[in-house]
Coordinates of C-alpha atoms in Angstrom, one line a residue:
X29 CA 322.3 -16.4 -176.4
X30 CA 324.0 -14.2 -173.8
X31 CA 327.6 -14.7 -172.6
X32 CA 328.6 -14.7 -169.0
X33 CA 331.7 -13.8 -167.0
X34 CA 332.0 -15.5 -163.6
X35 CA 333.6 -13.2 -161.1
X36 CA 334.7 -14.6 -157.8
X37 CA 336.7 -13.2 -154.9
X38 CA 338.5 -15.9 -152.8
X39 CA 340.8 -16.4 -149.9
X40 CA 341.9 -19.8 -148.5
X41 CA 339.0 -21.6 -150.2
X42 CA 340.8 -24.9 -151.0
X43 CA 338.0 -26.9 -149.3
X44 CA 335.2 -25.6 -151.5
X45 CA 336.5 -23.8 -154.6
X46 CA 336.8 -27.0 -156.8
X47 CA 333.3 -28.1 -155.8
X48 CA 331.9 -24.7 -156.7
X49 CA 333.6 -24.5 -160.1
X50 CA 332.8 -28.0 -161.0
X51 CA 329.1 -27.2 -160.6
X52 CA 329.1 -23.9 -162.7
X53 CA 332.1 -23.7 -164.9
X54 CA 330.3 -25.2 -167.9
X55 CA 327.8 -22.4 -167.9
X56 CA 330.5 -19.7 -168.0
X57 CA 332.2 -18.1 -171.0
X58 CA 334.9 -16.5 -168.9
X59 CA 336.1 -17.2 -165.3
X60 CA 337.8 -14.5 -163.3
X61 CA 339.2 -15.3 -159.9
X62 CA 340.4 -12.5 -157.6
X63 CA 342.5 -13.8 -154.7
X64 CA 342.8 -11.6 -151.6
X65 CA 345.7 -13.3 -149.9
X66 CA 345.4 -17.1 -149.9
X67 CA 348.0 -19.0 -148.1
X68 CA 346.8 -22.5 -149.1
X69 CA 346.5 -23.9 -152.7
X70 CA 343.4 -22.0 -153.7
X71 CA 345.1 -20.4 -156.7
X72 CA 346.4 -23.8 -157.8
X73 CA 342.8 -25.1 -157.8
X74 CA 341.6 -22.0 -159.7
X75 CA 344.3 -22.5 -162.3
X76 CA 342.6 -25.8 -163.4
X77 CA 339.6 -23.8 -164.6
X78 CA 341.0 -20.4 -165.8
X79 CA 344.2 -18.4 -166.4
X80 CA 342.5 -15.2 -165.4
X81 CA 343.7 -15.2 -161.7
X82 CA 344.4 -11.8 -160.2
X83 CA 345.9 -10.8 -156.8
X84 CA 344.1 -8.0 -154.9
X85 CA 345.6 -6.6 -151.7
X86 CA 343.0 -7.0 -148.9
X87 CA 341.8 -3.6 -147.5
X88 CA 338.9 -4.8 -145.3
X89 CA 336.5 -4.0 -148.2
X90 CA 334.6 -6.7 -150.0
X91 CA 333.0 -4.2 -152.3
X92 CA 336.5 -3.0 -153.5
X93 CA 337.5 -6.5 -154.3
X94 CA 334.2 -7.3 -156.0
X95 CA 334.5 -4.1 -158.1
X96 CA 338.0 -5.1 -159.1
X97 CA 336.7 -8.5 -160.3
X98 CA 333.9 -6.8 -162.2
X99 CA 336.4 -4.5 -163.9
X100 CA 338.1 -7.6 -165.5
X101 CA 334.9 -8.9 -167.0
X102 CA 334.3 -8.7 -170.8
X103 CA 331.1 -10.7 -171.4
X104 CA 327.4 -9.6 -171.6
X105 CA 326.6 -10.5 -168.0
X106 CA 328.5 -11.1 -164.8
X107 CA 327.7 -13.9 -162.5
X108 CA 328.9 -13.7 -158.9
X109 CA 329.5 -16.7 -156.7
X110 CA 331.1 -17.5 -153.4
X111 CA 333.3 -20.6 -153.1
X112 CA 330.8 -22.3 -150.8
X113 CA 328.0 -22.3 -153.3
X114 CA 327.0 -25.0 -155.8
X115 CA 324.4 -25.5 -158.5
X116 CA 322.9 -29.0 -158.7
X117 CA 322.0 -30.7 -162.0
X118 CA 318.3 -29.5 -162.1
X119 CA 319.2 -25.9 -161.5
X120 CA 322.2 -26.1 -163.9
X121 CA 319.7 -27.0 -166.7
X122 CA 317.4 -24.1 -165.6
X123 CA 320.4 -21.8 -165.8
X124 CA 321.3 -23.1 -169.2
X125 CA 317.8 -22.4 -170.4
X126 CA 317.9 -18.9 -168.9
X127 CA 321.2 -18.2 -170.7
X128 CA 319.6 -19.3 -174.0
X129 CA 316.4 -17.2 -173.6
X130 CA 317.4 -14.1 -171.6
X131 CA 315.5 -11.0 -172.6
X132 CA 317.9 -8.2 -173.4
X133 CA 316.2 -5.7 -171.2
X134 CA 316.8 -7.7 -168.1
X135 CA 319.6 -6.1 -166.1
X136 CA 319.6 -8.2 -162.9
X137 CA 318.6 -11.8 -162.3
X138 CA 317.7 -12.9 -158.8
X139 CA 318.1 -16.5 -157.8
X140 CA 316.9 -18.4 -154.8
X141 CA 319.6 -18.7 -152.2
X142 CA 319.1 -21.8 -150.1
X143 CA 321.0 -22.0 -146.8
X144 CA 322.1 -25.6 -146.1
X145 CA 322.4 -25.0 -142.4
X146 CA 319.4 -23.7 -140.4
X147 CA 321.7 -22.2 -137.8
X148 CA 323.2 -19.6 -140.2
X149 CA 324.0 -16.4 -138.5
X150 CA 322.5 -13.8 -140.9
X151 CA 319.4 -15.2 -142.6
X152 CA 316.0 -15.7 -140.9
X153 CA 314.7 -18.1 -143.5
X154 CA 316.1 -21.1 -145.4
X155 CA 315.5 -19.5 -148.8
X156 CA 315.7 -15.9 -150.0
X157 CA 316.1 -14.2 -153.3
X158 CA 319.5 -12.7 -154.0
X159 CA 320.8 -10.8 -157.1
X160 CA 323.3 -13.1 -158.8
X161 CA 323.5 -12.2 -162.5
X162 CA 324.2 -8.6 -163.6
X163 CA 324.3 -7.0 -167.0
X164 CA 327.8 -5.7 -167.5
X165 CA 327.0 -2.6 -169.6
X166 CA 323.7 -0.9 -168.7
X167 CA 321.8 0.9 -171.4
X168 CA 319.8 3.9 -170.2
X169 CA 316.3 4.2 -171.5
X170 CA 314.0 7.2 -171.7
X171 CA 310.5 6.6 -170.2
X172 CA 307.2 8.4 -169.8
X173 CA 305.3 10.0 -172.8
X174 CA 305.4 13.4 -171.2
X175 CA 307.9 15.0 -168.8
X176 CA 310.2 12.2 -170.0
X177 CA 313.0 11.0 -167.8
X178 CA 315.7 8.3 -167.7
X179 CA 314.7 4.9 -166.2
X180 CA 317.0 4.6 -163.2
X181 CA 315.6 1.5 -161.6
X182 CA 317.1 -1.7 -163.0
X183 CA 314.9 -4.3 -164.7
X184 CA 315.0 -7.3 -162.3
X185 CA 313.9 -10.8 -163.1
X186 CA 313.2 -13.3 -160.3
X187 CA 314.2 -16.7 -161.7
X188 CA 313.4 -20.1 -160.3
X189 CA 317.0 -21.1 -160.2
X190 CA 318.3 -22.2 -156.8
X191 CA 321.8 -21.8 -155.5
X192 CA 322.8 -24.1 -152.7
X193 CA 324.9 -22.5 -149.9
X194 CA 327.0 -25.2 -148.3
X195 CA 329.6 -23.6 -146.0
X196 CA 332.3 -25.7 -144.4
X197 CA 332.7 -23.3 -141.5
X198 CA 331.4 -20.0 -140.2
X199 CA 332.9 -16.5 -140.8
X200 CA 331.6 -14.7 -137.7
X201 CA 335.0 -14.0 -136.2
X202 CA 336.3 -12.6 -139.5
X203 CA 333.2 -10.4 -139.9
X204 CA 333.3 -9.0 -136.4
X205 CA 337.0 -8.0 -136.9
X206 CA 336.1 -6.2 -140.2
X207 CA 333.1 -4.4 -138.6
X208 CA 335.2 -3.3 -135.6
X209 CA 338.1 -2.1 -137.7
X210 CA 335.7 0.0 -139.7
X211 CA 334.3 1.5 -136.6
X212 CA 337.7 2.2 -135.1
X213 CA 338.7 4.0 -138.2
X214 CA 335.6 6.2 -138.1
X215 CA 334.3 4.8 -141.3
X216 CA 330.4 5.0 -141.2
X217 CA 328.5 1.7 -141.5
X218 CA 325.5 1.9 -143.8
X219 CA 322.1 1.1 -142.4
X220 CA 322.1 -2.2 -144.2
X221 CA 325.5 -3.2 -142.9
X222 CA 324.5 -2.2 -139.3
X223 CA 321.5 -4.4 -139.6
X224 CA 323.7 -7.3 -140.7
X225 CA 326.1 -6.6 -137.9
X226 CA 323.3 -6.6 -135.4
X227 CA 321.9 -9.9 -136.8
X228 CA 325.2 -11.6 -136.5
X229 CA 325.8 -10.3 -132.9
X230 CA 322.3 -11.5 -131.8
X231 CA 322.9 -14.9 -133.4
X232 CA 326.5 -15.8 -132.5
X233 CA 328.0 -12.9 -130.6
X234 CA 329.9 -13.6 -127.4
X235 CA 330.3 -11.2 -124.4
X236 CA 333.6 -9.8 -125.7
X237 CA 332.0 -9.0 -129.1
X238 CA 329.2 -7.0 -127.5
X239 CA 331.7 -5.2 -125.1
X240 CA 333.6 -3.9 -128.2
X241 CA 330.6 -2.2 -129.7
X242 CA 328.3 -1.1 -126.8
X243 CA 329.4 2.6 -127.2
X244 CA 328.9 2.5 -130.9
X245 CA 325.3 1.1 -130.7
X246 CA 324.6 3.5 -127.8
X247 CA 325.4 6.4 -130.1
X248 CA 323.1 4.9 -132.8
X249 CA 320.3 4.6 -130.2
X250 CA 320.7 8.1 -128.8
X251 CA 321.2 9.9 -132.2
X252 CA 318.4 12.2 -133.3
X253 CA 319.1 11.1 -136.8
X254 CA 318.4 7.4 -136.2
X255 CA 315.1 6.1 -137.4
X256 CA 312.8 4.1 -135.2
X257 CA 313.8 0.7 -136.7
X258 CA 317.5 1.6 -136.2
X259 CA 316.8 2.5 -132.5
X260 CA 315.1 -0.9 -132.0
X261 CA 317.9 -2.8 -133.6
X262 CA 320.4 -0.9 -131.4
X263 CA 318.3 -1.6 -128.3
X264 CA 318.4 -5.3 -129.0
X265 CA 322.2 -5.2 -129.2
X266 CA 322.5 -3.1 -126.1
X267 CA 320.1 -5.2 -124.0
X268 CA 321.9 -8.4 -125.0
X269 CA 325.3 -6.8 -124.4
X270 CA 324.5 -5.5 -121.0
X271 CA 322.8 -8.8 -120.0
X272 CA 326.0 -10.7 -120.9
X273 CA 328.2 -8.2 -119.0
X274 CA 326.0 -8.4 -115.9
X275 CA 324.9 -4.7 -116.0
X276 CA 321.2 -5.2 -115.2
X277 CA 320.5 -1.5 -114.6
X278 CA 321.6 -0.7 -118.2
X279 CA 319.9 -3.9 -119.5
X280 CA 316.5 -2.9 -118.2
X281 CA 317.1 0.7 -119.3
X282 CA 317.2 -0.4 -123.0
X283 CA 314.8 -3.3 -122.6
X284 CA 312.1 -1.2 -121.1
X285 CA 312.5 1.5 -123.7
X286 CA 311.7 -1.1 -126.3
X287 CA 308.6 -2.1 -124.3
X288 CA 307.4 1.5 -124.8
X289 CA 307.2 1.0 -128.6
X290 CA 306.2 -2.3 -130.3
X291 CA 308.0 -5.0 -128.2
X292 CA 310.1 -7.4 -130.2
X293 CA 310.8 -11.1 -129.5
X294 CA 314.6 -10.5 -129.0
X295 CA 314.0 -8.2 -126.0
X296 CA 311.3 -10.5 -124.5
X297 CA 313.6 -13.4 -124.8
X298 CA 316.4 -11.6 -123.1
X299 CA 314.2 -10.5 -120.2
X300 CA 313.2 -14.1 -119.9
X301 CA 316.9 -15.0 -119.7
X302 CA 317.4 -12.6 -116.9
X303 CA 314.7 -14.1 -114.8
X304 CA 315.8 -17.6 -115.7
X305 CA 319.3 -16.8 -114.4
X306 CA 317.6 -15.5 -111.2
X307 CA 315.8 -18.9 -111.0
X308 CA 312.4 -17.1 -111.1
X309 CA 311.0 -19.6 -113.6
X310 CA 307.4 -18.5 -113.5
X311 CA 308.3 -14.9 -114.4
X312 CA 310.8 -16.2 -117.0
X313 CA 308.1 -18.3 -118.6
X314 CA 305.9 -15.2 -119.0
X315 CA 308.6 -13.5 -121.1
X316 CA 309.5 -16.6 -123.1
X317 CA 305.8 -17.0 -123.9
X318 CA 305.7 -13.4 -125.1
X319 CA 308.7 -14.0 -127.3
X320 CA 307.3 -17.2 -128.8
X321 CA 303.7 -16.2 -129.3
X322 CA 303.0 -12.5 -128.7
X323 CA 305.7 -10.6 -130.5
X324 CA 307.7 -10.7 -133.7
X325 CA 311.5 -10.9 -134.2
X326 CA 313.4 -8.2 -136.0
X327 CA 317.0 -9.6 -136.1
X328 CA 317.0 -13.3 -135.0
X329 CA 314.1 -15.5 -135.8
X330 CA 315.2 -18.1 -133.3
X331 CA 314.2 -15.7 -130.5
X332 CA 310.6 -16.1 -131.6
X333 CA 310.8 -19.8 -132.1
X334 CA 312.9 -22.7 -130.9
X335 CA 314.9 -20.7 -128.2
X336 CA 312.0 -19.5 -126.1
X337 CA 310.1 -22.8 -126.6
X338 CA 313.0 -24.7 -125.4
X339 CA 313.3 -22.4 -122.4
X340 CA 309.6 -22.8 -121.6
X341 CA 310.0 -26.5 -121.5
X342 CA 313.0 -26.1 -119.2
X343 CA 311.1 -23.7 -116.9
X344 CA 308.1 -26.0 -116.5
X345 CA 310.2 -29.1 -116.2
X346 CA 312.0 -27.4 -113.2
X347 CA 308.7 -26.2 -111.7
X348 CA 307.2 -29.7 -112.2
X349 CA 309.6 -31.1 -109.6
X350 CA 307.7 -29.2 -106.9
X351 CA 304.3 -29.3 -108.6
X352 CA 303.3 -32.1 -111.0
X353 CA 300.7 -29.8 -112.6
X354 CA 303.4 -28.3 -114.7
X355 CA 304.6 -31.6 -116.1
X356 CA 302.2 -31.5 -119.1
X357 CA 303.2 -28.0 -120.0
X358 CA 306.9 -29.0 -120.0
X359 CA 306.1 -31.9 -122.3
X360 CA 304.0 -29.7 -124.7
X361 CA 306.6 -27.0 -125.0
X362 CA 309.4 -29.6 -125.5
X363 CA 307.4 -31.1 -128.4
X364 CA 306.8 -27.6 -129.9
X365 CA 310.5 -26.8 -129.7
X366 CA 311.5 -30.1 -131.4
X367 CA 308.9 -29.5 -134.1
X368 CA 309.8 -25.9 -134.8
X369 CA 311.5 -25.3 -138.1
X370 CA 312.9 -22.1 -139.7
X371 CA 310.5 -20.8 -142.3
X372 CA 311.4 -21.7 -145.9
X373 CA 310.7 -18.2 -147.0
X374 CA 309.7 -15.0 -145.1

């Protein structure tokens, strides 16, 4: 049977930490808590479960804190958890079975991450696989009978264990501040982090959040080094930002450039929003229809689902006040919007 170190980084998690540790502590052979500056009783709660509690000065870098926590681990595998996660009884038993039967060659175990709230601001599905359990010491293995080489890719096992994500609040403001400080310091954001930043902006960003990063995403869009998918993500951020700031010339500049490639739902939805604001409901309906039925989303699945469907219902409801022929369409789209559900898995 393998042994497991639980490594967590926390800050002001008094509302959720006990719930999390109650659900998983029995599976762990070692619990390591790294606190990045709590001002509540988070460390007092942690002390009920472990004496391995470390302080780590916050430097706007989750990876640095996570690496520090990993450096304290001594068991065969390391399990990572956020304080707002729990494991229910059925999945606890699955985890216990996995611990008993783990094959030694497995280096990473992925588990199903189930978002409790459909309005989360990063995921476009309720369930997604995430790496959660890591072999602490990796053994390199030679592969191939001829021209032999070292196997560099980890052996990954997709388990059927489900982790329940049950946040108490949202962290968007915190995330935006960290992103922006990185940009101001000239620290490059990786392609993956830029994608997450763009997703969060398109989901919950306010006008001031877009204003702070328009120049940054403009540079991404105009850079010759940017790939096509990076340019499309940037165009979504720029179009939304310029719509919110009222700069329609710049809005259509980036929206129409997206139309020259493979149009995405985010841009179609925002064009619909422009015409809706202008009270041109028939034209708005054309673009909302394209968002809902003719295009695919790249950042925010709601722009291809409940958002344009709701707007379609609103457009036709308004139009039906002058022409009763639109009344049925309003009712149909209202029903579709109410029945729309985020995909369980993409």
